[in-house]
Short mmCIF file of C-alpha atoms in Angstrom, two decimals:
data_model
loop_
_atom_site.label_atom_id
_atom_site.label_comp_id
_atom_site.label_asym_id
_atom_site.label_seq_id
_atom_site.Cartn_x
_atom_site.Cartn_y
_atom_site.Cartn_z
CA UNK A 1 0.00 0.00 0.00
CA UNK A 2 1.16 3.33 -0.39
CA UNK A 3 2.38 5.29 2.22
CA UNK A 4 0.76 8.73 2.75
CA UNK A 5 2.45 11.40 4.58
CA UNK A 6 1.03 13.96 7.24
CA UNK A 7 0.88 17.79 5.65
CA UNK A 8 -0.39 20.80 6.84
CA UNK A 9 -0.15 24.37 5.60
CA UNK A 10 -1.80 27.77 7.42
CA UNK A 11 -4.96 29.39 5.75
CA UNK A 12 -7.29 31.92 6.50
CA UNK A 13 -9.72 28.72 7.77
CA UNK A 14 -7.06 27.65 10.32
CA UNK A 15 -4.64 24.76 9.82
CA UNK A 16 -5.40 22.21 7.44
CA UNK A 17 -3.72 19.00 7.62
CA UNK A 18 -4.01 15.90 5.20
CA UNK A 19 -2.45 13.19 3.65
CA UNK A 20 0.33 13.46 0.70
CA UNK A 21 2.20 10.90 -1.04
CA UNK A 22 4.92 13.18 -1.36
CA UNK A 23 5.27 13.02 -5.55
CA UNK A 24 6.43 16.33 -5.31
CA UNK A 25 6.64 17.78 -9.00
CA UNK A 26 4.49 15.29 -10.79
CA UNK A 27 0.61 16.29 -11.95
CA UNK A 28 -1.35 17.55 -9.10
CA UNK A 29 -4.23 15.86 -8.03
CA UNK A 30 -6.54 17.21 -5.08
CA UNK A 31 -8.80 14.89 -3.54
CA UNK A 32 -11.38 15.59 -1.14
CA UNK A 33 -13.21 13.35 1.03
CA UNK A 34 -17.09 12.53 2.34
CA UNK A 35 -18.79 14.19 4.54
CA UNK A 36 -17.91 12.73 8.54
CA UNK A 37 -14.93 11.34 6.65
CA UNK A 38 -11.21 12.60 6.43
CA UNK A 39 -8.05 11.97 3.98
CA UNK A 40 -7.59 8.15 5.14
CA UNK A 41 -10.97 7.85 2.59
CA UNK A 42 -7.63 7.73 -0.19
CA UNK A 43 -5.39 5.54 1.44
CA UNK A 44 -7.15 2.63 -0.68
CA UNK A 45 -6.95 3.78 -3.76
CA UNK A 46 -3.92 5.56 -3.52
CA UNK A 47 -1.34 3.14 -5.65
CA UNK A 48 -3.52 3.81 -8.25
CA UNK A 49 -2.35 7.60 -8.02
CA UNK A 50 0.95 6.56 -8.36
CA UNK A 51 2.26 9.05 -11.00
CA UNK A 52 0.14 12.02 -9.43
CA UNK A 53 1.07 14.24 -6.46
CA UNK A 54 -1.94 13.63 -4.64
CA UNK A 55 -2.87 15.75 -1.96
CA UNK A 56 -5.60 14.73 0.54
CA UNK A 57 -6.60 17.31 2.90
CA UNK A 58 -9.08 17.29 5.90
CA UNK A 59 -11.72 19.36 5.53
CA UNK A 60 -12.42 22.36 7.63
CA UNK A 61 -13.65 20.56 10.86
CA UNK A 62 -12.57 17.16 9.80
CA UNK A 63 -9.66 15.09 10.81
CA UNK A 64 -6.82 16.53 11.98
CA UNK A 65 -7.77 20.11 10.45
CA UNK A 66 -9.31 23.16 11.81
CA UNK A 67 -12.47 23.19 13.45
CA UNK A 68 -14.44 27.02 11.84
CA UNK A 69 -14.90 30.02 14.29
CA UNK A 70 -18.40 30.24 16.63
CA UNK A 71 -19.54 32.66 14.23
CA UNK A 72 -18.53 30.74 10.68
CA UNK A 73 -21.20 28.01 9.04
CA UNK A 74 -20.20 24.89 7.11
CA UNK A 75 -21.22 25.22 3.95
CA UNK A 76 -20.17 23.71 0.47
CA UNK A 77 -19.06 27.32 -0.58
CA UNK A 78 -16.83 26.96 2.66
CA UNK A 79 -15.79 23.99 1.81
CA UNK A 80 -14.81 24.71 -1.91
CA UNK A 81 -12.65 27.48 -0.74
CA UNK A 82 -10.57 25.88 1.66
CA UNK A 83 -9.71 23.62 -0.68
CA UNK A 84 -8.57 26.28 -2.89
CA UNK A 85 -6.94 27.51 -0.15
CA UNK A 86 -4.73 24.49 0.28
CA UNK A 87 -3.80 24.69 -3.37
CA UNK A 88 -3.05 28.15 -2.89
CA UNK A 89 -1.01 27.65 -0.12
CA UNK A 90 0.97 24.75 -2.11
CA UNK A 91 1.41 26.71 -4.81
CA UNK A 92 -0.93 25.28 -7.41
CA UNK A 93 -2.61 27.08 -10.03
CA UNK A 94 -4.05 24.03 -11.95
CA UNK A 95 -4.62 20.57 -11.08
CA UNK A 96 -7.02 17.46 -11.27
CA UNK A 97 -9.76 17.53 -8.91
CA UNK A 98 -10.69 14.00 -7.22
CA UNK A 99 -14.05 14.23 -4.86
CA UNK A 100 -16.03 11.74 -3.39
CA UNK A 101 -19.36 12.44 -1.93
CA UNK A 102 -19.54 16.03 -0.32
CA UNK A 103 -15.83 16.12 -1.39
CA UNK A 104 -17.56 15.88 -4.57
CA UNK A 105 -19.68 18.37 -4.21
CA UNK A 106 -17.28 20.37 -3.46
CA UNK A 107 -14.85 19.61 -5.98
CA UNK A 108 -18.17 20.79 -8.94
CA UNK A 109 -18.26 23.92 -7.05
CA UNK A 110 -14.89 24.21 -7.74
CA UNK A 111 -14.81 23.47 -10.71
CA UNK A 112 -17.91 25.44 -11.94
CA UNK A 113 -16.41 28.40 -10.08
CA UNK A 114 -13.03 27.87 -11.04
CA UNK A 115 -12.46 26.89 -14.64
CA UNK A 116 -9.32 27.77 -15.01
CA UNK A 117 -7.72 25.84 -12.48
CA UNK A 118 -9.03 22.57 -13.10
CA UNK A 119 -7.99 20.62 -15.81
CA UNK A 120 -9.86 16.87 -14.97
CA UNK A 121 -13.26 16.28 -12.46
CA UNK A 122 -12.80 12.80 -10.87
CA UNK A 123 -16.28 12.08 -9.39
CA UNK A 124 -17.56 9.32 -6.79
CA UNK A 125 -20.80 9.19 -5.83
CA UNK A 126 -21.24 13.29 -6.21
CA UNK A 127 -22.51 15.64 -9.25
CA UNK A 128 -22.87 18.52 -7.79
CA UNK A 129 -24.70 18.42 -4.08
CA UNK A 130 -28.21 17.81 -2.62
CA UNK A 131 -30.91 20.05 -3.77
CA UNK A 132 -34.50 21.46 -2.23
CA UNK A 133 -37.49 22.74 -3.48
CA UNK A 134 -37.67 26.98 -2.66
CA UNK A 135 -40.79 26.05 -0.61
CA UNK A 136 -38.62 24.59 1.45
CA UNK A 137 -36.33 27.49 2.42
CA UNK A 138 -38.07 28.79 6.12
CA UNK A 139 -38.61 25.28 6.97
CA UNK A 140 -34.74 24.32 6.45
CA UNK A 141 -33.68 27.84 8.01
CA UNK A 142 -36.28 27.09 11.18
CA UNK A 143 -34.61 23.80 11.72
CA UNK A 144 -31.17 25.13 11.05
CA UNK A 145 -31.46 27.54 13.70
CA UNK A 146 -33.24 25.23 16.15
CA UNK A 147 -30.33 22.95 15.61
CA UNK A 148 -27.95 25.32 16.58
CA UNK A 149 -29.56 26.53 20.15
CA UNK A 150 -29.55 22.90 21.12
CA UNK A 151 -25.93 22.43 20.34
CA UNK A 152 -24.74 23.53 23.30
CA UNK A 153 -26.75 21.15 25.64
CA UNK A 154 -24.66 18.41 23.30
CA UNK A 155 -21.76 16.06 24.95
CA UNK A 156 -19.64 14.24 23.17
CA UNK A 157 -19.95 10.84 23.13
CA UNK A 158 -17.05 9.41 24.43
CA UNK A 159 -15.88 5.36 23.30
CA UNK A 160 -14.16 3.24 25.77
CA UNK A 161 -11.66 1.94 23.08
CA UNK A 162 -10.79 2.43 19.41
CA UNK A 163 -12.93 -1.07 18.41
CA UNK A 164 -16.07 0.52 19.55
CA UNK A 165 -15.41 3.63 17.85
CA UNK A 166 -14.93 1.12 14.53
CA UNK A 167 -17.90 -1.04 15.33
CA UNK A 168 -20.07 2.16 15.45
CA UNK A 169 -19.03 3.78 12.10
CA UNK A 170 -19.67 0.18 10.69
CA UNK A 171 -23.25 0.19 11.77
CA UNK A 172 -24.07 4.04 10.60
CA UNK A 173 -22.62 3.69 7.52
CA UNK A 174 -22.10 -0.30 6.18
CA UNK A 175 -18.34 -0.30 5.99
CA UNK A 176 -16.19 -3.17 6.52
CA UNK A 177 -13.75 -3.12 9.88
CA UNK A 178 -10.73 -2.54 7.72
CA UNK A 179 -11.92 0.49 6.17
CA UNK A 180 -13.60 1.87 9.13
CA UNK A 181 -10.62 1.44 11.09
CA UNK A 182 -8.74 3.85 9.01
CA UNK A 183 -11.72 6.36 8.89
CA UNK A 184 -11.72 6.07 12.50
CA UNK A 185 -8.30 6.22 13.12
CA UNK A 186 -7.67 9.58 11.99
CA UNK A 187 -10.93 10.35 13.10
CA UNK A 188 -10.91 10.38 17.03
CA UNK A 189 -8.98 12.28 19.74
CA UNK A 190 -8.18 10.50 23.13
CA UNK A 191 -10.16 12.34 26.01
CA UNK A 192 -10.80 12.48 29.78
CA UNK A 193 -14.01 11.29 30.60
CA UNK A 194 -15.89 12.52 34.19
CA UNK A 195 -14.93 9.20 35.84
CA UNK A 196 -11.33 10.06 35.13
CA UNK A 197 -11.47 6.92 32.84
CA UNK A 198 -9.77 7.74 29.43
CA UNK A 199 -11.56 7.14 25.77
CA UNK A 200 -12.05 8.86 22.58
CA UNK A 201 -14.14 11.21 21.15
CA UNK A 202 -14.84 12.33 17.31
CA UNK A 203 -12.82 15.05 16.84
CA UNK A 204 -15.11 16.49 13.72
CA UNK A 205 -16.90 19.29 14.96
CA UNK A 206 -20.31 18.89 16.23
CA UNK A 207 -21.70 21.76 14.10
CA UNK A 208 -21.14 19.50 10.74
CA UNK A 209 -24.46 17.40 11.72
CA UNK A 210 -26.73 20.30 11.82
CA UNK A 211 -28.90 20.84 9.12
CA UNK A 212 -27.83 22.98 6.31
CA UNK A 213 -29.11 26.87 6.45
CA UNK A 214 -29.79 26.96 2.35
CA UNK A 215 -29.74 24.65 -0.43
CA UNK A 216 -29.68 25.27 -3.86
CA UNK A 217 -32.77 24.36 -6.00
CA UNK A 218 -32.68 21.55 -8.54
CA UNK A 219 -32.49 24.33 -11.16
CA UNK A 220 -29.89 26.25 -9.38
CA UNK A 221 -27.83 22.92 -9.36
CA UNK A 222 -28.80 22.00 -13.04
CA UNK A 223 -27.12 25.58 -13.83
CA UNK A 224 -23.52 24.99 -11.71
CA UNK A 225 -23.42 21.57 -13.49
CA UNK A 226 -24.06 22.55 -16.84
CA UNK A 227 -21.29 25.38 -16.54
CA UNK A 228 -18.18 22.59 -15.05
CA UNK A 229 -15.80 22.41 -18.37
CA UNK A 230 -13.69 19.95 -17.32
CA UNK A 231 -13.28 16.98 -18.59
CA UNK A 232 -15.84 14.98 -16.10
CA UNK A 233 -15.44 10.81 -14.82
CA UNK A 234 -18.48 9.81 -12.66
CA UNK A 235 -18.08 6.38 -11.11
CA UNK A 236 -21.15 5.80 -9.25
CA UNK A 237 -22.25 2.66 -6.96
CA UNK A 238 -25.48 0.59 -7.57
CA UNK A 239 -27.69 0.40 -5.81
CA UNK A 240 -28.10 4.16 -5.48
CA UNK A 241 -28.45 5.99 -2.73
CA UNK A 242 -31.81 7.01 -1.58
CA UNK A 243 -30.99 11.20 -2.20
CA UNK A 244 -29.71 10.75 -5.56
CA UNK A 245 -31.66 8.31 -7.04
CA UNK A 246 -30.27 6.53 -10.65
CA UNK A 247 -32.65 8.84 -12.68
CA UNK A 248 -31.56 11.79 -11.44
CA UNK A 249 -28.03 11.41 -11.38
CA UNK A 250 -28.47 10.26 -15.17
CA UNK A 251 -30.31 13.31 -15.83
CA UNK A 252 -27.54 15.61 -14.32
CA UNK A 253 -24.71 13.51 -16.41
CA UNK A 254 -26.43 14.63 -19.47
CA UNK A 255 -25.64 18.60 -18.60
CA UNK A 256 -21.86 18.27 -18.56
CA UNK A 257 -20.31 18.92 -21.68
CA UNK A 258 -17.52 16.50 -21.33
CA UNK A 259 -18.57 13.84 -19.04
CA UNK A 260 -18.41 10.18 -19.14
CA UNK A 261 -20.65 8.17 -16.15
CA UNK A 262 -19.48 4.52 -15.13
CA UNK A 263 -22.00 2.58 -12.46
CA UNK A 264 -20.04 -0.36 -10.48
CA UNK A 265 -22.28 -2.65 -8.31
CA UNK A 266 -20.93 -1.37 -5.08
CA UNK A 267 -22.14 1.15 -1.89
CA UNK A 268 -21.70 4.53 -1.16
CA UNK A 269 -17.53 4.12 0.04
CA UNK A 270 -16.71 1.96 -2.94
CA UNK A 271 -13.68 3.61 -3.41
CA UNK A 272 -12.40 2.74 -0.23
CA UNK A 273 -14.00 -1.27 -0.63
CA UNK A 274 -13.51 -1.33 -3.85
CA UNK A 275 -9.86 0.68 -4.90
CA UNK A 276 -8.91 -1.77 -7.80
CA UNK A 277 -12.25 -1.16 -9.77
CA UNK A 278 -12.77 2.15 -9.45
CA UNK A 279 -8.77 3.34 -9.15
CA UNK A 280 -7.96 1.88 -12.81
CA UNK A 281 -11.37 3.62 -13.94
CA UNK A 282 -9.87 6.99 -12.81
CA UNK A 283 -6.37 6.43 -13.71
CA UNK A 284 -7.24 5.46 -17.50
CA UNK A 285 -9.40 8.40 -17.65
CA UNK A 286 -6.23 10.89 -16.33
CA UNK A 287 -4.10 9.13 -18.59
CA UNK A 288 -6.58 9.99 -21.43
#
């Protein structure tokens, strides 16, 4: 497997640390990971990125990265410009873009917003993000709100060892031990609990599971996609997920100018369960 290195540079979001595999001078490729998830999400797959400088960096309030200010939301606009941030701050003005879920989300914002500093979209399970109806927009911003008041009643939920840590991010999200081990890994900070008995705790900031403030409407989205000029490669898993049913993710291929769409039998990490498949998928289509 292999082996990523620890990175970090300063930004106006903080420190932002990641994973690099330390190809210094080679094509850049920026990948961004899920949603609750960190850079270990690439470990997998890495070999495949052998020939790339690939950079995998938490995202603000993920991992080993910066947790936002009181006063700062989360939001996929957020999101995309940290990650710009990181390139800034290494330097790059173009590069491959490599996103899976949220991180995918992300990396079509970029990209829409950004044309000239992408040259290829790498896409798992993500064209563009989750959209909403407009008469939807007080009820989201009620809950939003309400969300936020009752944060601070919150505790963290503190595991008595690393394997129960694993065994729960196996039950929310169907992943085998080995790759929720290295999601979890990177993923949890040892703490003091009350009883002076030590454990971990997530170390992803709370604020990440509220409800979104404002989503974009499915026309709004329709409109970022259709304006990404990349080169696009969508490698989706079926069955698909409940939010992005196979219809509509067809429908939204169909926008890009320059997009190819591959479906693997798979779930929602397949990169990370299944690296060979969708790793020589990606790497032919860089190559191309």
């Amino acid at each position: 497997m292999t082996t990523l290195q620890e990175f970090a540079v300063d930004s106006v979001f903080g420190r932002l640390a990641g994973l690099r595999n330390g190809h210094i001078g080679a094509p850049r490729l920026l990948a961004l990971h899920g949603w609750l998830d960190n850079a270990a999400s690439f470990v997998p797959i890495a070999p495949w990125f052998e020939g790339f400088d690939l950079v995998a960096p938490d995202l603000p309030g993920h991992g080993a990265s910066a947790h936002l200010p009181p006063a700062a939301d989360y939001t996929l606009i957020a999101a995309a410009r940290a990650a710009l941030a990181v390139a800034d701050a290494l330097g790059w003005d173009r590069f491959h873009v490599l996103g899976h879920s949220l991180g995918g989300a992300t990396a079509s914002v970029i990209a829409a917003a950004t044309p000239q500093r992408v040259d290829r979209l790498l896409l798992i399970e993500a064209l563009g993000s989750l959209a909403e109806p407009e008469d939807r927009v007080a009820a989201r911003l009620r809950e939003a709100f309400a969300g936020q008041a009752a944060l601070a009643g919150k505790r963290l939920r503190v595991f008595g060892d690393i394997a129960t840590a694993v065994r729960a991010r196996m039950t929310a999200n169907g992943l085998s031990e080995p790759v929720a081990r290295l999601l979890v890994e990177r993923g949890v900070a040892p703490v003091r609990s009350d009883d002076s008995q030590g454990g971990f705790v997530w170390r992803s900031d709370p604020r990440l599971t509220l409800a979104t403030a404002i989503r974009m409407s499915e026309a709004q989205m329709r409109s970022l996609i259709a304006a990404i000029e990349s080169p696009t490669c969508m490698v989706w898993a079926d069955p698909a997920q409940p939010y992005m049913p196979d219809e509509l993710r067809r429908e939204r291929a169909t926008l890009l100018p320059r997009g190819e769409m591959h479906v693997l039998a798979g779930t929602h990490h397949l990169h990370m369960e299944q690296p060979r498949e969708v790793g020589e998928l990606l790497r032919a289509f860089l190559g191309g």
